[in-house]
Coordinates of C-alpha atoms in Angstrom, one line a residue:
K733 CA 220.0 77.8 110.4
D734 CA 221.4 74.9 108.3
L735 CA 224.4 73.3 109.8
I736 CA 226.0 72.2 106.6
T737 CA 225.7 75.8 105.1
D738 CA 227.3 77.2 108.3
L739 CA 230.2 74.7 108.1
K740 CA 230.8 75.5 104.5
E741 CA 230.8 79.3 105.2
N742 CA 233.0 79.2 108.3
L743 CA 235.6 76.5 107.6
S744 CA 238.1 76.1 104.8
H745 CA 240.2 73.7 102.7
H746 CA 240.4 70.0 103.5
F747 CA 239.2 70.5 107.1
K748 CA 235.9 71.8 105.7
E749 CA 235.7 68.8 103.3
V750 CA 236.0 66.4 106.2
M751 CA 233.5 68.2 108.5
V752 CA 230.9 68.7 105.7
G753 CA 231.4 65.1 104.5
L754 CA 230.6 63.8 108.0
M755 CA 227.2 65.5 107.9
Y756 CA 225.9 63.3 105.1
P757 CA 224.2 59.9 105.6
P758 CA 226.2 57.2 103.8
A759 CA 224.0 57.0 100.6
S760 CA 224.0 60.8 100.3
Y761 CA 227.7 61.0 100.8
D762 CA 228.2 58.4 98.0
A763 CA 225.9 60.4 95.8
H764 CA 227.7 63.6 96.6
E765 CA 231.1 62.1 95.7
L766 CA 229.8 60.5 92.5
W767 CA 228.2 63.8 91.4
H768 CA 231.4 65.7 91.8
A769 CA 233.4 62.8 90.2
L770 CA 231.1 62.9 87.1
K771 CA 230.3 66.6 86.9
G772 CA 233.6 68.3 88.0
V773 CA 236.1 69.9 85.6
N774 CA 237.6 66.4 85.0
T775 CA 235.9 63.1 85.5
E776 CA 237.5 61.4 88.5
E777 CA 237.5 57.8 87.4
K778 CA 239.2 56.4 90.5
C779 CA 236.4 57.7 92.7
L780 CA 233.8 56.0 90.4
I781 CA 235.8 52.8 90.7
D782 CA 236.2 52.9 94.5
I783 CA 232.5 53.4 95.1
L784 CA 230.8 51.3 92.4
A785 CA 233.1 48.3 92.6
S786 CA 232.6 48.0 96.4
R787 CA 229.0 48.7 97.2
S788 CA 226.2 46.1 97.8
N789 CA 223.0 46.0 95.8
M790 CA 221.1 47.8 98.6
E791 CA 223.8 50.5 98.9
I792 CA 223.7 51.1 95.1
F793 CA 219.9 51.4 95.2
Q794 CA 220.1 53.9 98.1
M795 CA 222.8 56.0 96.5
K796 CA 220.9 56.1 93.2
E797 CA 217.8 57.3 95.1
A798 CA 219.9 60.0 96.9
Y799 CA 221.5 61.0 93.6
L800 CA 218.1 61.5 92.0
M801 CA 216.7 63.4 95.0
E802 CA 219.6 65.7 95.6
Y803 CA 220.7 66.4 92.0
N804 CA 217.6 65.7 90.0
N805 CA 219.7 63.5 87.7
D806 CA 219.8 59.8 86.9
L807 CA 223.1 58.3 88.0
Q808 CA 223.2 55.8 85.1
Q809 CA 222.5 58.5 82.5
D810 CA 225.3 60.6 83.9
I811 CA 227.7 57.6 83.8
D812 CA 226.6 57.0 80.3
S813 CA 227.3 60.6 79.2
E814 CA 230.5 61.2 81.1
T815 CA 232.4 58.0 80.6
S816 CA 233.1 55.8 77.6
G817 CA 233.9 52.4 76.2
H818 CA 234.0 49.1 78.2
F819 CA 234.8 51.1 81.3
R820 CA 231.5 52.9 80.9
D821 CA 229.7 49.6 80.2
T822 CA 231.1 48.0 83.3
L823 CA 230.2 51.0 85.5
M824 CA 226.7 50.9 84.1
N825 CA 226.4 47.2 84.9
L826 CA 227.5 47.8 88.5
A827 CA 225.2 50.8 88.9
Q828 CA 222.2 48.5 88.1
G829 CA 222.7 46.8 91.5
T830 CA 221.6 43.4 90.1
R831 CA 224.4 41.2 91.5
M832 CA 223.1 37.8 92.5
E833 CA 223.2 37.3 96.3
G834 CA 223.9 34.1 98.3
Y835 CA 223.8 31.9 95.2
A836 CA 226.6 29.5 94.1
D837 CA 226.6 26.8 91.5
P838 CA 229.8 24.7 91.4
S839 CA 228.7 23.1 88.1
T840 CA 228.9 26.4 86.2
A841 CA 232.1 27.8 88.0
A842 CA 234.5 26.1 85.6
Q843 CA 232.4 27.3 82.6
D844 CA 232.6 30.9 83.8
A845 CA 236.3 30.5 84.5
M846 CA 236.9 29.3 80.9
I847 CA 235.0 32.3 79.6
L848 CA 237.2 34.6 81.7
W849 CA 240.3 32.9 80.5
E850 CA 239.2 33.2 76.8
A851 CA 238.4 36.9 77.4
C852 CA 242.0 37.4 78.6
Q853 CA 243.3 35.6 75.5
Q854 CA 241.1 37.0 72.8
K855 CA 240.3 40.5 74.0
T856 CA 237.5 41.1 71.5
G857 CA 234.6 43.4 72.3
E858 CA 232.4 40.4 72.8
H859 CA 234.8 38.8 75.2
K860 CA 235.2 42.0 77.2
N861 CA 231.4 42.1 77.6
M862 CA 231.3 38.6 78.8
L863 CA 234.1 39.3 81.3
Q864 CA 232.4 42.3 82.8
M865 CA 229.0 40.6 82.8
I866 CA 230.4 37.7 84.9
L867 CA 232.3 39.9 87.3
C868 CA 229.4 42.3 87.8
N869 CA 226.5 39.9 88.1
R870 CA 227.6 36.6 89.7
S871 CA 227.3 36.3 93.5
H872 CA 230.4 36.7 95.7
Q873 CA 230.2 33.0 96.6
Q874 CA 230.1 32.0 92.9
L875 CA 233.0 34.2 92.0
W876 CA 235.2 32.7 94.8
M877 CA 234.7 29.4 93.0
V878 CA 235.2 30.9 89.6
F879 CA 238.5 32.5 90.6
Q880 CA 239.8 29.2 91.9
E881 CA 238.7 27.4 88.7
F882 CA 240.5 30.1 86.7
Q883 CA 243.7 29.4 88.6
N884 CA 243.3 25.7 87.9
I885 CA 242.7 26.3 84.2
S886 CA 245.3 28.9 83.5
G887 CA 247.9 28.4 86.3
Q888 CA 247.5 32.2 86.9
D889 CA 245.8 34.4 89.4
I890 CA 242.8 36.3 87.9
V891 CA 244.2 39.7 88.9
D892 CA 247.6 39.0 87.2
A893 CA 245.8 37.8 84.1
I894 CA 243.6 41.0 83.9
N895 CA 246.7 43.2 84.5
E896 CA 248.5 41.5 81.7
C897 CA 245.7 41.5 79.2
Y898 CA 244.0 44.9 79.7
D899 CA 245.0 48.4 80.5
G900 CA 243.5 51.8 81.5
Y901 CA 240.5 52.4 83.7
F902 CA 238.8 49.3 82.4
Q903 CA 241.6 47.2 83.8
E904 CA 241.6 49.1 87.1
L905 CA 237.9 48.6 87.5
L906 CA 238.0 44.9 86.8
V907 CA 240.8 44.4 89.3
A908 CA 239.0 46.5 91.9
I909 CA 235.9 44.3 91.6
V910 CA 238.0 41.2 92.1
L911 CA 239.8 42.6 95.1
C912 CA 236.6 43.8 96.7
I913 CA 235.0 40.4 96.3
R914 CA 238.1 38.7 97.9
D915 CA 238.6 41.1 100.8
K916 CA 237.1 44.6 100.8
P917 CA 239.1 46.0 103.8
S918 CA 242.4 44.9 102.1
Y919 CA 241.3 46.8 98.9
F920 CA 240.7 50.0 100.8
A921 CA 243.9 49.6 102.9
Y922 CA 245.7 49.4 99.5
R923 CA 243.9 52.4 98.2
L924 CA 244.7 54.4 101.3
Y925 CA 248.4 53.5 101.3
N926 CA 248.7 54.5 97.6
A927 CA 246.8 57.8 98.3
I928 CA 249.1 58.6 101.2
H929 CA 252.4 57.5 99.8
D930 CA 252.3 57.4 96.0
F931 CA 250.5 60.6 95.2
G932 CA 252.0 62.9 97.8
F933 CA 248.9 62.5 100.1
H934 CA 245.9 62.5 97.7
N935 CA 243.6 64.3 100.1
K936 CA 240.3 63.6 98.3
T937 CA 240.8 59.8 98.3
V938 CA 241.9 59.7 101.9
I939 CA 238.9 61.8 103.0
R940 CA 236.4 59.9 100.9
I941 CA 237.5 56.4 102.1
L942 CA 237.8 57.3 105.8
I943 CA 234.3 59.0 105.8
A944 CA 232.6 56.3 103.7
R945 CA 234.0 53.4 105.6
S946 CA 234.0 55.0 109.1
E947 CA 230.9 53.2 110.4
I948 CA 231.3 50.1 108.2
D949 CA 234.7 48.4 108.2
L950 CA 237.3 51.0 109.1
M951 CA 238.5 48.9 112.0
N952 CA 239.2 46.0 109.6
I953 CA 240.8 48.4 107.1
R954 CA 243.2 49.6 109.9
Q955 CA 244.1 46.1 110.8
R956 CA 244.8 45.1 107.1
Y957 CA 246.8 48.3 106.7
K958 CA 249.1 47.5 109.6
E959 CA 249.5 43.9 108.6
R960 CA 250.3 44.7 105.1
Y961 CA 252.5 47.8 105.4
G962 CA 254.1 47.6 108.8
K963 CA 253.0 51.0 110.0
S964 CA 249.5 51.9 111.3
L965 CA 247.1 54.0 109.3
F966 CA 247.0 56.4 112.3
H967 CA 250.8 56.7 112.1
D968 CA 250.9 57.5 108.4
I969 CA 248.1 60.1 108.6
K970 CA 249.9 61.8 111.5
H971 CA 253.1 61.9 109.5
F972 CA 251.6 63.4 106.4
A973 CA 248.8 65.6 107.5
S974 CA 248.7 68.6 109.8
G975 CA 246.6 71.0 111.8
H976 CA 242.9 70.7 112.3
Y977 CA 242.7 68.6 109.2
E978 CA 245.1 66.1 110.7
S979 CA 243.1 66.1 114.0
S980 CA 239.9 65.4 112.2
L981 CA 241.3 62.5 110.2
L982 CA 242.9 61.0 113.3
A983 CA 239.6 61.3 115.2
I984 CA 237.8 59.3 112.4
C985 CA 240.7 56.8 112.2
A986 CA 241.2 56.5 116.0
G987 CA 244.1 54.2 117.0
D988 CA 245.6 51.8 119.4
T989 CA 248.0 52.9 122.1
E990 CA 251.0 51.8 120.1
D991 CA 249.9 53.9 117.1
Y992 CA 250.6 57.1 119.0

């Protein structure tokens, strides 16, 4: 018998989603979530943003392999056909998994920062392309310097500038890239808090983040959540979920003594 098939047949609702999700290896789970985000009734842009803005080159390579193997489709082709505009172009760039790694050049940081600043002022198609090319391809170390130079040039934080100058899913994706580069656990803590509080417990987002980060940085996410919002993630899940579904989320999340 196949365990995943049995789980799908014998469980229901969100509890089933959690139990089935836990059966997938990380790359296959990402592929599964991307497939449903792209091929469901409506495209789930926030799922695409969460996954593609936060994964390493190796994780992206592995998820593309899993996507092709499990769905016999090319991830980049599906992104191309199911999304549009500069949002699509940025997702396509991230899905290439070609970000430079471990390389930083202080001499070009100010130049990149000036390009970003001009992109926030001019907002032409060419400037948007340059903006996303820098954010998607420069190394994390390089972008840390670029963001500091941007602050020096403009007197403004890069996130504030993007929020002022752009809108829609393109803006959300750019901000997610910046936040993940700065502190990935803080980004996911922020996404969990919004999913729990702002959307009346957006179950898909909570489930996806807890499962995807459970063996990577969930302990750090819990720490950032409590520091930033005053209540523990464990406490908030316990307050908003119920039944076996609640028990399964709490088991993934775990908790300290004071969280109970």
